[in-house]
Structures are given as structure tokens and as C-alpha cells.
CSV table of C-alpha atoms and ligand atoms in Angstrom, one decimal:
chain,number,residue,atom,x,y,z
A,1,MET,CA,-181.9,220.0,-1.8
A,2,GLU,CA,-181.4,223.6,-1.7
A,3,GLN,CA,-184.6,225.9,-1.6
A,4,GLY,CA,-183.9,228.5,-4.4
A,5,THR,CA,-185.5,229.0,-7.7
A,6,LYS,CA,-184.5,225.5,-8.8
A,7,PRO,CA,-183.7,222.6,-6.4
A,8,VAL,CA,-179.9,221.8,-6.6
A,9,TYR,CA,-179.3,218.2,-6.0
A,10,THR,CA,-175.9,216.7,-5.0
A,11,LEU,CA,-174.5,213.2,-5.0
A,12,ALA,CA,-173.5,213.8,-1.3
A,13,GLU,CA,-176.9,214.5,-0.3
A,14,ALA,CA,-178.5,211.6,-2.4
A,15,ARG,CA,-176.1,209.2,-0.7
A,16,GLU,CA,-176.9,210.5,2.8
A,17,PHE,CA,-180.6,210.4,2.1
A,18,ILE,CA,-180.3,206.8,1.0
A,19,GLU,CA,-178.7,205.7,4.3
A,20,ALA,CA,-181.0,207.8,6.4
A,21,ASN,CA,-184.2,206.4,4.8
A,22,ARG,CA,-183.3,202.7,3.7
A,23,GLU,CA,-184.8,201.2,6.8
A,24,ARG,CA,-188.1,203.2,6.5
A,25,VAL,CA,-188.9,201.5,3.2
A,26,ASP,CA,-191.9,198.9,3.5
A,27,GLY,CA,-190.7,195.4,2.3
A,28,THR,CA,-194.0,193.9,1.7
A,29,TYR,CA,-193.6,193.9,-2.1
A,30,ARG,CA,-190.0,194.0,-2.5
A,31,ASN,CA,-188.8,191.6,-5.0
A,32,GLN,CA,-185.9,189.0,-3.7
A,33,TYR,CA,-183.7,188.4,-6.8
A,34,HIS,CA,-184.4,191.4,-9.0
A,35,LEU,CA,-182.8,194.7,-8.9
A,36,ILE,CA,-184.9,197.2,-7.0
A,37,PRO,CA,-183.9,200.5,-5.6
A,38,PRO,CA,-183.0,200.9,-2.0
A,39,VAL,CA,-185.5,203.8,-1.5
A,40,GLY,CA,-187.5,206.0,-3.9
A,41,TRP,CA,-188.2,205.5,-7.7
A,42,MET,CA,-186.6,203.3,-10.3
A,43,ASN,CA,-186.8,203.3,-14.1
A,44,ASP,CA,-184.8,202.5,-17.1
A,45,PRO,CA,-181.9,200.4,-17.0
A,46,ASN,CA,-178.8,202.4,-17.9
A,47,GLY,CA,-175.0,201.8,-18.5
A,48,PHE,CA,-175.4,197.8,-18.6
A,49,ILE,CA,-171.7,196.6,-18.8
A,50,TYR,CA,-169.4,193.9,-18.0
A,51,TYR,CA,-166.6,195.7,-16.7
A,52,GLN,CA,-163.6,194.2,-14.8
A,53,GLY,CA,-164.9,191.0,-14.1
A,54,GLU,CA,-168.4,192.1,-13.0
A,55,TYR,CA,-171.6,193.2,-14.6
A,56,HIS,CA,-172.6,196.8,-13.5
A,57,LEU,CA,-176.1,198.2,-14.0
A,58,PHE,CA,-177.0,201.7,-13.5
A,59,TYR,CA,-180.8,203.0,-13.6
A,60,GLN,CA,-182.8,205.9,-13.6
A,61,PHE,CA,-183.4,206.9,-10.0
A,62,TYR,CA,-185.0,209.5,-7.8
A,63,PRO,CA,-184.2,208.6,-4.3
A,64,TYR,CA,-186.5,211.1,-2.6
A,65,ASP,CA,-189.9,209.9,-3.6
A,66,SER,CA,-191.7,206.8,-4.8
A,67,LYS,CA,-192.5,209.0,-8.1
A,68,TRP,CA,-190.5,209.9,-10.9
A,69,GLY,CA,-188.4,213.1,-10.3
A,70,PRO,CA,-185.3,214.7,-11.3
A,71,MET,CA,-183.2,211.8,-12.6
A,72,HIS,CA,-180.0,210.6,-10.8
A,73,TRP,CA,-178.3,207.3,-11.8
A,74,GLY,CA,-178.5,204.6,-9.4
A,75,HIS,CA,-175.7,201.7,-9.4
A,76,ALA,CA,-175.3,198.1,-8.6
A,77,LYS,CA,-173.1,195.4,-9.8
A,78,THR,CA,-173.5,191.6,-9.7
A,79,LYS,CA,-171.2,188.6,-10.6
A,80,ASP,CA,-174.1,186.1,-11.6
A,81,LEU,CA,-176.9,188.7,-12.5
A,82,ILE,CA,-179.1,187.3,-9.6
A,83,HIS,CA,-177.3,188.7,-6.4
A,84,TRP,CA,-177.0,192.3,-6.7
A,85,GLU,CA,-174.6,194.4,-4.5
A,86,GLU,CA,-175.7,198.1,-4.2
A,87,LEU,CA,-173.2,200.7,-5.0
A,88,PRO,CA,-173.4,204.5,-4.3
A,89,THR,CA,-175.4,206.6,-6.5
A,90,ALA,CA,-173.4,207.4,-9.5
A,91,LEU,CA,-174.7,210.6,-11.0
A,92,ALA,CA,-176.7,213.6,-9.6
A,93,PRO,CA,-178.3,216.3,-11.7
A,94,ASP,CA,-175.7,218.8,-10.4
A,95,GLU,CA,-174.8,220.8,-13.5
A,96,PRO,CA,-176.6,223.5,-15.4
A,97,TYR,CA,-176.8,221.2,-18.5
A,98,ASP,CA,-178.4,218.3,-16.6
A,99,GLN,CA,-180.1,220.3,-13.8
A,100,ASP,CA,-183.6,218.6,-14.5
A,101,GLY,CA,-182.3,215.3,-14.8
A,102,CYS,CA,-179.5,212.9,-16.0
A,103,PHE,CA,-181.7,210.8,-18.3
A,104,SER,CA,-181.1,207.5,-19.8
A,105,GLY,CA,-177.7,206.3,-21.4
A,106,SER,CA,-175.3,203.7,-21.6
A,107,ALA,CA,-171.6,202.7,-20.7
A,108,ILE,CA,-168.4,201.9,-22.4
A,109,GLU,CA,-164.8,200.8,-21.5
A,110,LYS,CA,-161.9,202.7,-23.1
A,111,ASP,CA,-158.3,202.3,-21.8
A,112,GLY,CA,-159.5,200.6,-18.6
A,113,LYS,CA,-161.8,203.5,-17.7
A,114,LEU,CA,-165.6,203.2,-17.4
A,115,TYR,CA,-167.2,206.1,-19.7
A,116,LEU,CA,-170.9,206.9,-19.2
A,117,MET,CA,-172.8,208.5,-21.9
A,118,TYR,CA,-176.2,210.0,-20.8
A,119,THR,CA,-178.6,212.7,-21.6
A,120,GLY,CA,-178.6,216.2,-19.8
A,121,HIS,CA,-182.2,217.3,-19.5
A,122,ARG,CA,-182.8,220.9,-18.6
A,123,ILE,CA,-186.0,222.9,-18.8
A,124,GLU,CA,-185.8,226.6,-19.5
A,125,ASN,CA,-188.8,228.8,-19.5
A,126,GLY,CA,-191.0,225.8,-19.6
A,127,VAL,CA,-189.0,224.6,-22.8
A,128,VAL,CA,-187.2,221.1,-22.6
A,129,TYR,CA,-183.6,220.8,-23.9
A,130,GLN,CA,-181.8,217.7,-24.1
A,131,THR,CA,-178.1,217.2,-24.9
A,132,GLN,CA,-175.5,214.3,-24.6
A,133,CYS,CA,-172.9,214.2,-21.9
A,134,ILE,CA,-170.0,212.1,-20.8
A,135,ALA,CA,-168.9,211.1,-17.2
A,136,VAL,CA,-165.8,209.0,-16.5
A,137,SER,CA,-164.5,206.7,-13.9
A,138,GLU,CA,-161.3,205.0,-13.1
A,139,ASP,CA,-162.6,202.7,-10.4
A,140,GLY,CA,-166.1,202.1,-11.7
A,141,ILE,CA,-167.7,203.7,-8.9
A,142,ASN,CA,-167.0,207.4,-8.6
A,143,PHE,CA,-167.8,209.3,-11.8
A,144,GLU,CA,-166.6,212.7,-13.1
A,145,LYS,CA,-168.6,214.7,-15.4
A,146,TYR,CA,-166.6,215.9,-18.4
A,147,ALA,CA,-165.7,219.4,-18.1
A,148,ALA,CA,-166.7,220.5,-21.7
A,149,ASN,CA,-170.3,218.7,-21.4
A,150,PRO,CA,-172.3,218.6,-23.3
A,151,VAL,CA,-170.7,216.7,-26.1
A,152,ILE,CA,-173.7,216.7,-28.5
A,153,ASP,CA,-175.8,219.7,-28.3
A,154,GLU,CA,-178.0,221.8,-30.7
A,155,LYS,CA,-174.9,222.9,-32.7
A,156,ARG,CA,-173.6,219.3,-33.1
A,157,MET,CA,-176.7,217.5,-33.6
A,158,GLY,CA,-177.0,218.1,-37.3
A,159,GLU,CA,-180.1,218.9,-39.2
A,160,TYR,CA,-182.5,216.0,-38.2
A,161,GLY,CA,-184.2,215.3,-35.0
A,162,ASN,CA,-185.4,217.6,-32.5
A,163,ILE,CA,-183.3,219.1,-29.5
A,164,HIS,CA,-186.4,218.9,-27.2
A,165,ASP,CA,-186.7,215.1,-27.8
A,166,PHE,CA,-183.0,214.0,-28.2
A,167,ARG,CA,-182.1,211.3,-25.7
A,168,ASP,CA,-180.9,208.0,-24.8
A,169,PRO,CA,-177.5,207.4,-26.1
A,170,LYS,CA,-176.3,203.9,-26.6
A,171,VAL,CA,-172.6,203.9,-27.3
A,172,ILE,CA,-171.0,201.1,-29.3
A,173,LYS,CA,-167.4,200.5,-30.7
A,174,LYS,CA,-166.9,199.3,-34.3
A,175,ASP,CA,-163.6,198.8,-35.8
A,176,ASP,CA,-161.6,201.8,-34.5
A,177,SER,CA,-164.6,204.2,-34.1
A,178,TYR,CA,-167.3,204.9,-31.5
A,179,TYR,CA,-170.8,205.3,-32.6
A,180,SER,CA,-173.8,206.6,-30.6
A,181,ILE,CA,-177.3,205.8,-31.4
A,182,ILE,CA,-179.7,208.4,-30.2
A,183,ALA,CA,-183.6,208.6,-30.0
A,184,SER,CA,-185.3,211.7,-31.5
A,185,LYS,CA,-188.5,212.3,-33.5
A,186,THR,CA,-189.4,214.0,-36.7
A,187,GLU,CA,-191.4,217.4,-36.9
A,188,ASP,CA,-194.4,215.4,-37.6
A,189,ASP,CA,-194.1,213.2,-34.4
A,190,ARG,CA,-192.5,210.0,-36.0
A,191,GLY,CA,-189.8,208.2,-34.3
A,192,LEU,CA,-186.1,208.7,-35.5
A,193,ILE,CA,-183.0,207.2,-34.6
A,194,LEU,CA,-179.8,209.3,-35.3
A,195,LEU,CA,-176.2,208.1,-35.5
A,196,TYR,CA,-173.1,209.9,-34.4
A,197,GLN,CA,-169.6,209.0,-34.7
A,198,SER,CA,-166.4,209.7,-32.4
A,199,ASP,CA,-162.8,208.7,-32.5
A,200,ASP,CA,-162.3,209.4,-28.5
A,201,LEU,CA,-165.8,209.7,-27.0
A,202,TYR,CA,-165.5,213.4,-26.5
A,203,GLU,CA,-165.6,214.9,-30.2
A,204,TRP,CA,-168.8,213.8,-31.8
A,205,LYS,CA,-170.1,214.3,-35.3
A,206,PHE,CA,-173.5,213.8,-37.0
A,207,PHE,CA,-173.0,210.6,-39.1
A,208,SER,CA,-176.6,209.6,-40.3
A,209,VAL,CA,-180.2,208.9,-39.9
A,210,LEU,CA,-180.1,205.3,-38.9
A,211,LEU,CA,-183.9,204.7,-39.1
A,212,GLU,CA,-187.2,206.8,-39.6
A,213,GLY,CA,-190.5,205.5,-38.2
A,214,THR,CA,-194.0,205.5,-39.9
A,215,HIS,CA,-197.1,207.2,-38.3
A,216,ASP,CA,-198.1,203.7,-37.3
A,217,GLN,CA,-194.9,203.1,-35.3
A,218,GLY,CA,-195.4,205.7,-32.5
A,219,VAL,CA,-194.8,209.4,-31.9
A,220,MET,CA,-191.4,209.0,-30.1
A,221,TRP,CA,-188.9,206.2,-29.9
A,222,GLU,CA,-187.0,205.9,-26.5
A,223,CYS,CA,-184.0,203.9,-25.5
A,224,PRO,CA,-182.5,202.3,-28.6
A,225,ASP,CA,-179.9,199.5,-28.6
A,226,LEU,CA,-178.1,198.1,-31.7
A,227,PHE,CA,-176.3,194.9,-31.8
A,228,HIS,CA,-175.1,192.2,-34.2
A,229,LEU,CA,-176.2,188.6,-33.2
A,230,ASN,CA,-176.3,185.4,-35.2
A,231,GLY,CA,-175.5,187.1,-38.4
A,232,LYS,CA,-178.1,189.7,-38.2
A,233,ASP,CA,-178.4,193.3,-36.9
A,234,VAL,CA,-180.9,194.2,-34.2
A,235,LEU,CA,-182.1,197.5,-33.3
A,236,ILE,CA,-184.3,197.5,-30.3
A,237,MET,CA,-186.2,200.6,-29.0
A,238,SER,CA,-189.1,201.6,-27.0
A,239,PRO,CA,-192.1,203.4,-29.0
A,240,ILE,CA,-194.5,205.6,-27.4
A,241,GLU,CA,-197.9,204.9,-28.6
A,242,ILE,CA,-197.2,202.6,-31.4
A,243,ASN,CA,-200.5,201.3,-33.0
A,244,PRO,CA,-201.8,197.9,-31.8
A,245,ARG,CA,-201.4,195.0,-34.3
A,246,GLY,CA,-203.0,191.8,-33.6
A,247,VAL,CA,-202.1,190.7,-30.1
A,248,GLU,CA,-198.9,193.2,-30.3
A,249,PHE,CA,-198.4,196.4,-28.8
A,250,HIS,CA,-201.3,197.0,-26.3
A,251,ASN,CA,-199.5,198.9,-23.8
A,252,THR,CA,-199.3,202.8,-24.0
A,253,SER,CA,-195.5,202.4,-24.4
A,254,SER,CA,-194.2,199.3,-26.0
A,255,THR,CA,-190.9,197.7,-27.0
A,256,VAL,CA,-189.9,196.5,-30.6
A,257,ALA,CA,-187.1,194.5,-32.2
A,258,PHE,CA,-186.3,195.4,-35.9
A,259,ILE,CA,-184.2,192.6,-37.3
A,260,GLY,CA,-182.2,193.5,-40.5
A,261,GLN,CA,-179.1,194.6,-41.9
A,262,MET,CA,-177.1,197.7,-40.7
A,263,ASP,CA,-175.0,199.3,-43.6
A,264,TRP,CA,-172.0,201.1,-41.9
A,265,GLU,CA,-170.9,202.9,-45.2
A,266,THR,CA,-174.3,204.9,-45.1
A,267,GLY,CA,-175.2,204.4,-41.6
A,268,SER,CA,-178.5,203.2,-42.4
A,269,PHE,CA,-180.5,200.1,-41.2
A,270,ALA,CA,-182.6,198.1,-43.6
A,271,VAL,CA,-185.6,196.4,-41.7
A,272,GLU,CA,-186.4,192.9,-42.7
A,273,ASN,CA,-188.9,191.9,-39.7
A,274,ASP,CA,-190.2,193.6,-36.5
A,275,HIS,CA,-192.0,192.4,-33.5
A,276,GLU,CA,-192.8,193.2,-29.9
A,277,ILE,CA,-190.3,192.2,-27.5
A,278,ASP,CA,-192.3,191.0,-24.5
A,279,PHE,CA,-196.1,190.4,-24.4
A,280,GLY,CA,-196.7,191.5,-20.9
A,281,LEU,CA,-198.0,194.5,-19.1
A,282,ASP,CA,-194.8,195.5,-17.4
A,283,PHE,CA,-191.6,195.7,-19.7
A,284,TYR,CA,-189.9,198.8,-21.1
A,285,ALA,CA,-186.8,200.2,-22.1
A,286,PRO,CA,-184.5,197.2,-22.3
A,287,GLN,CA,-180.9,197.4,-22.7
A,288,THR,CA,-178.3,194.8,-23.5
A,289,THR,CA,-174.6,194.2,-23.2
A,290,ARG,CA,-172.2,191.6,-24.5
A,291,ASP,CA,-170.6,189.7,-21.7
A,292,SER,CA,-167.0,188.0,-21.7
A,293,ALA,CA,-168.7,184.7,-22.5
A,294,GLY,CA,-170.2,186.4,-25.7
A,295,ARG,CA,-173.8,186.3,-24.5
A,296,GLN,CA,-176.1,189.2,-25.5
A,297,VAL,CA,-177.7,190.0,-22.1
A,298,MET,CA,-180.8,192.0,-22.0
A,299,ILE,CA,-182.4,193.6,-18.8
A,300,ALA,CA,-185.6,195.9,-18.9
A,301,TRP,CA,-187.5,197.9,-16.6
A,302,MET,CA,-190.4,195.9,-15.1
A,303,GLN,CA,-193.2,198.6,-15.0
A,304,MET,CA,-195.0,200.6,-17.4
A,305,TRP,CA,-195.6,204.3,-18.0
A,306,GLY,CA,-198.9,205.7,-17.4
A,307,ARG,CA,-200.2,203.3,-14.8
A,308,THR,CA,-200.7,203.5,-11.1
A,309,LEU,CA,-198.1,202.0,-8.8
A,310,PRO,CA,-199.4,200.3,-5.7
A,311,THR,CA,-196.0,200.6,-3.8
A,312,ASP,CA,-196.4,204.5,-4.3
A,313,LEU,CA,-200.1,204.8,-3.7
A,314,LEU,CA,-199.6,202.7,-0.3
A,315,GLY,CA,-196.8,204.9,0.8
A,316,HIS,CA,-194.1,202.2,0.7
A,317,LYS,CA,-191.2,204.6,-0.2
A,318,TRP,CA,-190.1,202.7,-3.3
A,319,ALA,CA,-191.3,201.9,-6.7
A,320,GLY,CA,-189.9,199.9,-9.7
A,321,SER,CA,-187.8,196.8,-10.3
A,322,MET,CA,-185.6,195.3,-13.1
A,323,THR,CA,-186.7,192.1,-15.0
A,324,LEU,CA,-184.5,188.9,-14.7
A,325,ALA,CA,-181.5,189.1,-17.0
A,326,ARG,CA,-182.3,187.3,-20.3
A,327,GLU,CA,-179.9,185.9,-23.0
A,328,LEU,CA,-180.8,186.8,-26.6
A,329,TRP,CA,-180.5,184.9,-29.8
A,330,VAL,CA,-181.6,185.5,-33.5
A,331,GLU,CA,-183.3,182.7,-35.5
A,332,ASN,CA,-185.9,183.1,-38.4
A,333,ASN,CA,-185.6,186.9,-38.3
A,334,ARG,CA,-186.9,186.8,-34.8
A,335,LEU,CA,-185.3,187.8,-31.5
A,336,TYR,CA,-185.6,185.0,-28.8
A,337,GLN,CA,-185.0,185.0,-25.1
A,338,LYS,CA,-184.2,182.6,-22.6
A,339,PRO,CA,-183.5,182.9,-18.7
A,340,ILE,CA,-179.9,183.8,-18.3
A,341,SER,CA,-178.1,180.3,-17.4
A,342,ASP,CA,-176.8,181.7,-14.2
A,343,VAL,CA,-180.2,181.5,-12.6
A,344,TYR,CA,-180.0,177.9,-12.6
A,345,GLN,CA,-177.2,177.7,-10.2
A,346,SER,CA,-179.4,179.3,-7.7
A,347,LEU,CA,-182.5,177.4,-8.5
A,348,LYS,CA,-183.5,174.8,-5.9
A,349,ILE,CA,-186.1,172.3,-7.3
A,350,ILE,CA,-188.3,170.8,-4.7
A,351,GLU,CA,-190.6,168.5,-6.7
A,352,LYS,CA,-190.3,167.1,-9.9
A,353,GLN,CA,-193.1,165.0,-11.6
A,354,THR,CA,-193.2,163.5,-15.2
A,355,ASN,CA,-195.9,161.9,-17.2
A,356,LEU,CA,-198.8,163.4,-15.5
A,357,VAL,CA,-202.2,163.1,-17.4
A,358,ILE,CA,-205.0,165.7,-16.2
A,359,GLU,CA,-208.3,164.8,-17.6
A,360,ASN,CA,-211.5,167.2,-17.1
A,361,GLU,CA,-210.2,168.0,-13.7
A,362,VAL,CA,-208.3,170.5,-11.3
A,363,ARG,CA,-205.0,169.3,-9.7
A,364,LYS,CA,-203.4,171.2,-6.9
A,365,TYR,CA,-199.7,171.3,-6.4
A,366,HIS,CA,-197.7,172.8,-3.7
A,367,SER,CA,-194.5,175.2,-3.5
A,368,ILE,CA,-192.6,175.5,-0.2
A,369,SER,CA,-192.1,179.4,-0.9
A,370,THR,CA,-195.2,181.7,-1.1
A,371,ASN,CA,-193.6,184.6,-3.2
A,372,ASN,CA,-190.4,183.3,-4.8
A,373,ARG,CA,-191.5,180.5,-7.2
A,374,TYR,CA,-190.2,178.8,-10.1
A,375,TYR,CA,-192.4,176.4,-12.3
A,376,GLN,CA,-191.3,174.6,-15.3
A,377,LEU,CA,-194.1,173.0,-17.3
A,378,THR,CA,-194.3,171.1,-20.4
A,379,LEU,CA,-197.8,170.7,-21.6
A,380,GLY,CA,-199.1,168.5,-24.5
A,381,VAL,CA,-202.3,169.6,-26.0
A,382,SER,CA,-203.1,167.3,-28.9
A,383,GLN,CA,-206.1,165.9,-27.0
A,384,ALA,CA,-207.0,169.0,-24.8
A,385,ASP,CA,-209.4,171.7,-25.5
A,386,ALA,CA,-208.3,174.1,-23.1
A,387,PHE,CA,-206.4,174.5,-19.9
A,388,GLN,CA,-205.9,177.0,-17.1
A,389,VAL,CA,-202.9,177.3,-14.9
A,390,TYR,CA,-203.3,179.3,-11.7
A,391,LEU,CA,-200.1,180.5,-10.3
A,392,ALA,CA,-202.2,182.2,-7.4
A,393,LYS,CA,-205.9,182.6,-6.5
A,394,ASN,CA,-207.9,184.7,-4.4
A,395,LYS,CA,-211.7,185.1,-4.0
A,396,LEU,CA,-212.0,187.3,-6.9
A,397,GLY,CA,-209.5,186.3,-9.4
A,398,GLY,CA,-205.9,185.2,-9.8
A,399,LEU,CA,-202.8,185.1,-11.8
A,400,VAL,CA,-203.8,182.6,-14.6
A,401,LEU,CA,-202.8,181.3,-17.9
A,402,ASP,CA,-205.4,180.3,-20.1
A,403,PHE,CA,-204.8,178.4,-23.2
A,404,ASP,CA,-207.7,177.8,-25.8
A,405,LYS,CA,-206.9,175.2,-28.4
A,406,GLU,CA,-209.3,176.6,-31.0
A,407,THR,CA,-207.7,180.0,-31.3
A,408,ASN,CA,-204.2,178.8,-30.1
A,409,GLN,CA,-204.1,181.9,-27.9
A,410,LEU,CA,-202.4,181.8,-24.4
A,411,THR,CA,-203.5,184.5,-22.3
A,412,PHE,CA,-202.2,185.7,-19.0
A,413,SER,CA,-204.5,187.9,-16.6
A,414,ARG,CA,-204.1,189.4,-13.3
A,415,LYS,CA,-207.6,190.7,-13.5
A,416,ASP,CA,-209.2,191.4,-9.9
A,417,PHE,CA,-205.9,190.1,-8.2
A,418,GLY,CA,-204.3,192.4,-5.6
A,419,HIS,CA,-204.1,196.1,-5.6
A,420,PRO,CA,-205.9,197.8,-8.6
A,421,ILE,CA,-203.5,199.1,-11.3
A,422,THR,CA,-205.0,201.5,-13.6
A,423,GLY,CA,-203.5,202.9,-16.7
A,424,SER,CA,-203.8,205.4,-19.3
A,425,GLU,CA,-204.9,202.9,-22.2
A,426,PRO,CA,-208.2,203.3,-23.7
A,427,SER,CA,-209.5,200.2,-21.9
A,428,GLN,CA,-208.2,198.9,-18.6
A,429,LEU,CA,-205.6,196.3,-19.6
A,430,THR,CA,-205.5,193.4,-17.1
A,431,GLU,CA,-204.2,190.6,-19.8
A,432,ARG,CA,-202.0,190.1,-22.5
A,433,THR,CA,-202.1,187.2,-25.1
A,434,VAL,CA,-199.8,185.3,-27.3
A,435,ILE,CA,-200.3,183.1,-30.2
A,436,LEU,CA,-198.7,179.6,-30.1
A,437,ASN,CA,-198.4,177.0,-32.7
A,438,GLY,CA,-197.8,173.2,-32.1
A,439,ASN,CA,-199.3,170.7,-29.7
A,440,LYS,CA,-196.4,171.2,-27.3
A,441,ILE,CA,-196.2,174.1,-24.8
A,442,GLU,CA,-193.1,174.8,-22.9
A,443,LEU,CA,-193.3,177.3,-20.0
A,444,GLU,CA,-190.8,178.5,-17.5
A,445,ILE,CA,-192.1,180.9,-15.0
A,446,PHE,CA,-190.2,183.0,-12.5
A,447,MET,CA,-192.3,184.4,-9.9
A,448,ASP,CA,-190.9,186.9,-7.2
A,449,THR,CA,-192.8,188.7,-4.6
A,450,SER,CA,-194.5,191.2,-6.9
A,451,SER,CA,-193.6,190.0,-10.4
A,452,VAL,CA,-194.2,187.0,-12.9
A,453,GLU,CA,-191.9,186.2,-16.0
A,454,ILE,CA,-193.2,183.6,-18.3
A,455,PHE,CA,-190.8,182.1,-20.8
A,456,VAL,CA,-193.1,180.6,-23.5
A,457,ASN,CA,-191.5,177.8,-25.8
A,458,GLN,CA,-188.3,179.9,-25.2
A,459,GLU,CA,-189.5,182.4,-27.8
A,460,LYS,CA,-191.9,184.8,-26.3
A,461,THR,CA,-191.9,186.3,-22.9
A,462,MET,CA,-194.9,187.9,-20.9
A,463,THR,CA,-193.9,190.0,-17.9
A,464,PHE,CA,-196.3,191.3,-15.3
A,465,THR,CA,-196.3,192.8,-11.8
A,466,PHE,CA,-198.9,192.3,-9.2
A,467,TYR,CA,-199.5,193.4,-5.7
A,468,GLU,CA,-201.1,190.8,-3.5
A,469,GLU,CA,-200.0,190.5,0.1
A,470,THR,CA,-201.5,186.8,1.0
A,471,LEU,CA,-200.3,184.2,-1.5
A,472,GLU,CA,-201.1,180.6,-1.0
A,473,PRO,CA,-198.3,178.5,-2.2
A,474,ASN,CA,-200.3,176.4,-4.6
A,475,LEU,CA,-200.3,175.8,-8.3
A,476,TYR,CA,-203.6,174.7,-9.9
A,477,ILE,CA,-203.7,173.2,-13.2
A,478,GLU,CA,-207.4,172.7,-14.7
A,479,ALA,CA,-208.0,170.8,-18.0
A,480,LYS,CA,-210.8,170.5,-20.3
A,481,GLY,CA,-210.1,167.2,-22.3
A,482,ILE,CA,-206.8,165.3,-21.9
A,483,LEU,CA,-203.9,167.4,-20.9
A,484,GLU,CA,-200.6,165.5,-21.1
A,485,VAL,CA,-198.1,166.9,-18.6
A,486,PRO,CA,-194.7,165.3,-19.5
A,487,LEU,CA,-192.8,167.5,-17.1
A,488,LEU,CA,-193.6,169.7,-13.9
A,489,GLU,CA,-191.1,171.1,-11.9
A,490,ILE,CA,-191.6,173.2,-8.9
A,491,GLY,CA,-188.7,175.2,-7.1
A,492,CYS,CA,-187.6,178.6,-6.0
A,493,VAL,CA,-184.5,180.9,-6.7
A,494,GLN,CA,-182.3,181.0,-3.7
A,495,VAL,CA,-181.3,184.2,-2.6
B,1,LIG,C1,-187.9,205.9,-21.1
B,1,LIG,C2,-187.4,207.6,-20.5
B,1,LIG,C3,-186.2,207.7,-21.5
B,1,LIG,C4,-185.6,209.0,-20.6
B,1,LIG,C5,-186.0,208.5,-19.1
B,1,LIG,C6,-186.2,209.5,-18.1
B,1,LIG,O1,-188.4,205.2,-20.1
B,1,LIG,O2,-188.6,208.2,-21.0
B,1,LIG,O3,-186.6,208.3,-22.9
B,1,LIG,O4,-184.3,209.1,-20.8
B,1,LIG,O5,-187.2,207.6,-19.3
B,1,LIG,O6,-186.4,209.2,-17.0
């Protein structure tokens, strides 16, 4: 970084810094089978693509601190979405049009080359300008920024939206055309998704307003993605300050799936249903890709804006993680998620029990691993009033799933467990809830060193981080009434 009026970042310097500092990172809370940065800060997944036989994932990256800073694009690849290989940093904010950050974007393959479309973020006299830029690679590792960047700027953005909040392009191909879906906002602070069209990825023109939000739906929409799945069109995005609705949307920034129909003649999206994508505390900016097996795979940033981050406060020199990859499908106008099937190849089951009955008591089960654990639980609640499943316990609290039959609510809490995490929400959020129906509850739980992802009835997910150093390798199930447990599996993900 040169010391001048403005710092000038270079790729070479970022790569050197990573090599010189990777050993200085504190490993205490580093996840084992989720993608995390080698050093420094990570946020949104970017450029998720299946390219030349491997999945590539880029991410918002600031190598120099465990806090957000001028964004680079970190890069990793994987064959199975579990074991990740780090690749050299792909983009640095080294051009006048992106000097304050290479913000989020996406990837697409054309004629064997890998194209990235990202947002150039620059601040002039205290005012933010966001434009869309292209970088191209022949080997999937080294990228060259297009000489005529930006490809969509104030002149080409059209009459809608706002150049100061105009970001996160997701490029898709439809028939012989390329489209880019870009987030912006209206003058009166409502979310707006704009659609652009191109024949060659370099020349872009405004096509339409794809969707415009209401005042209830947040002040800005970030990171949109659009795909066709099971006969429906799905638009996902991350709204800032969307209003809470029942048990949904309690974080400062949320994620939402709009299910409906896309009209490609007019470029508008007709919404038939919408719902929150994940019911946890740490899930944001999800991005999807369609792989060679036809799966729509989603990965999100497993953190939340506006919260304190223990690895930063503790000086561990890194922060942020991606979720497990999840496969999506649409049924009854809802978006469903299941763990990516590849994870089962790496799963080691150490104990399997069937047809347990737990009646007004607490049972304790052991795992061999303290901080990488997998549980599968089927629970029959027709004769149970309530149950609690403790994934971990300490003197004050625990990581606990709490079910109440009367309300059919399943709540996950990290209250008083591990390093405190405080946030900008009106009241300190330490738990989230989902509402279930039926007498059978199927849970699949993936715990890594500092994260828990709970798949509930292969429908809803709850994603949380936690930072507690000393975990005992036990699972406790407590029942009020008669809890049937047709299946309990305990294992871990082999890395
Ligand atoms: C979402 C986001 C994006 C932006 C990026 C900057 O988390 O705010 O809208 O491109 O992060 O790092």
C-alpha cells in the first residue's frame, strides 16, 4: 500500500501479504470444512461457477485486517464443495474506477474463458459512485480487467436507480443473450432490481425494471440472483432493514426468496410468494450456480452486518466464513434447501441408534469430535409436550434447540454461550424461531468449529456462528412427556 492521498492496492502486494501473514492467524475458531479466508476479512460469496470440472468461488476479501476494508476478490476452488483449495487473490482495487473496492459480482463462461462482472466502488469528495466492470481470464486464475471499464456507468445505467447504490451484478445467459441483474434503490429508499442486456458481455444496455420493492421490504436490496427451477422463476436477494413479519426477518439485514414468473418480453418479475431464506442469525448475500449435474447450488456468507465479531475483537487476524453448499429446489411456491449430497461421501457416522424413547428425562450422547460434529435426528412429538436438544453446554447457557408443542415453535439459542456478540438490532438477538407442523421433526445438524447449520424437515434452515473454546463432546436430549426418537445418528465430516 503506497502512502499518498489515497492508498493504492495491488494484487502482488496482497499475495505477498498473505504469504507473510498466514502463519500468524490464530486457529482457535477456524472452521474445518467451510471456506474461510487465509488471513483477513471475508464477506459475500462472488463469482460462484462450475468451470472446467471444478467449482470456483470468489469472495469479498480484505487481506490486511480482520475488519471490512477496500475490497479485493479472494478465490478458491473445489471438486466436492467440502475440500477447498486456496487460489491467488483474483482482483485488487487498483484502477481509478474501483479504487475503493471491487464489490460483489458474479462469473460466467464464454468461449472457454471465465468472465467476472463486479462493481467498481469509488469515493470522490465523500460521494460514492458504483459502476459495473468486467475482468477476463483464460486460465481461471489470472484475471485482466477490461481496458474500457466500466461497462455500465452513469451514462448507460438508464433513468431508474441510483449511481450511488448500484451494485452486485449477477450475469446469466438466456437464449443468445446475456443479462445482468443489478441491485439499486428508488429515490424514496425502496429496493430496486434493474435488468441489463448484452450480446457480448462488453456492450450493455438498460432493459427493464425487474422488480421494485415496497417500503416494508427494506431500504436497499443487495446481491440479487435469478434462476429457473422446477417450473418457477426464483429471485433471491438480501434486503437491508426489511420489516419483521412473524418469525421472519429479525436481523438488520435479511435474505428473501421471491418465487414467481419472469416475463422475458417485458423484463418484469411477477411475485407469487416470498419468504425468508434462512432462519438463523448468520446468513447473508447467498449466491447460486447451476452445476454440470443440473443442481442449483447455493452458498452464503455465514456472518451478519452490524454485529461484533469475536475473531476480530480477540485479534485473531481473520473473520468470516461461507456456509455449507446447499442444493435448492422449489415446491409449493417455496424454496427448499438440503445439504449438498457430496458431503455424505465425507461423513463418518460413529453411532446410530434407532427407536429410542425419552420420557421426562435427560439423555446424554457422545461424539468423538468436539468441534466438527454431525447429528441426524428424527423426533416424534405426538406424545411430547416439549423437548430441548443441547448441542453444547456451559455453566451459563448452551447451543440449544427448544421445541414447544403448544405453539409448534422450534427455537435455536446461543444465549450466554461463548464470546458475546452484540448487534445493531433494537434488542440483542440471541435466538431465532421457526414454526413447524406435523408430529415428526427431522433435523440434520452440521457443526464446525464456530458454526452450526440446522436443516429442519429439509425445508427450513437455521444458520448460526458461536465462539466458545471449550466444548465437551456431548449431546443432551431432554423431553417433557414422551419423545420418540426413531433415528439418532452421530458423526463428523472428515477433512
Ligand atoms: C453485501 C454488500 C454488497 C457489496 C459488498 C461490499 O454484503 O454490501 O452489496 O457489494 O457487500 O463488500
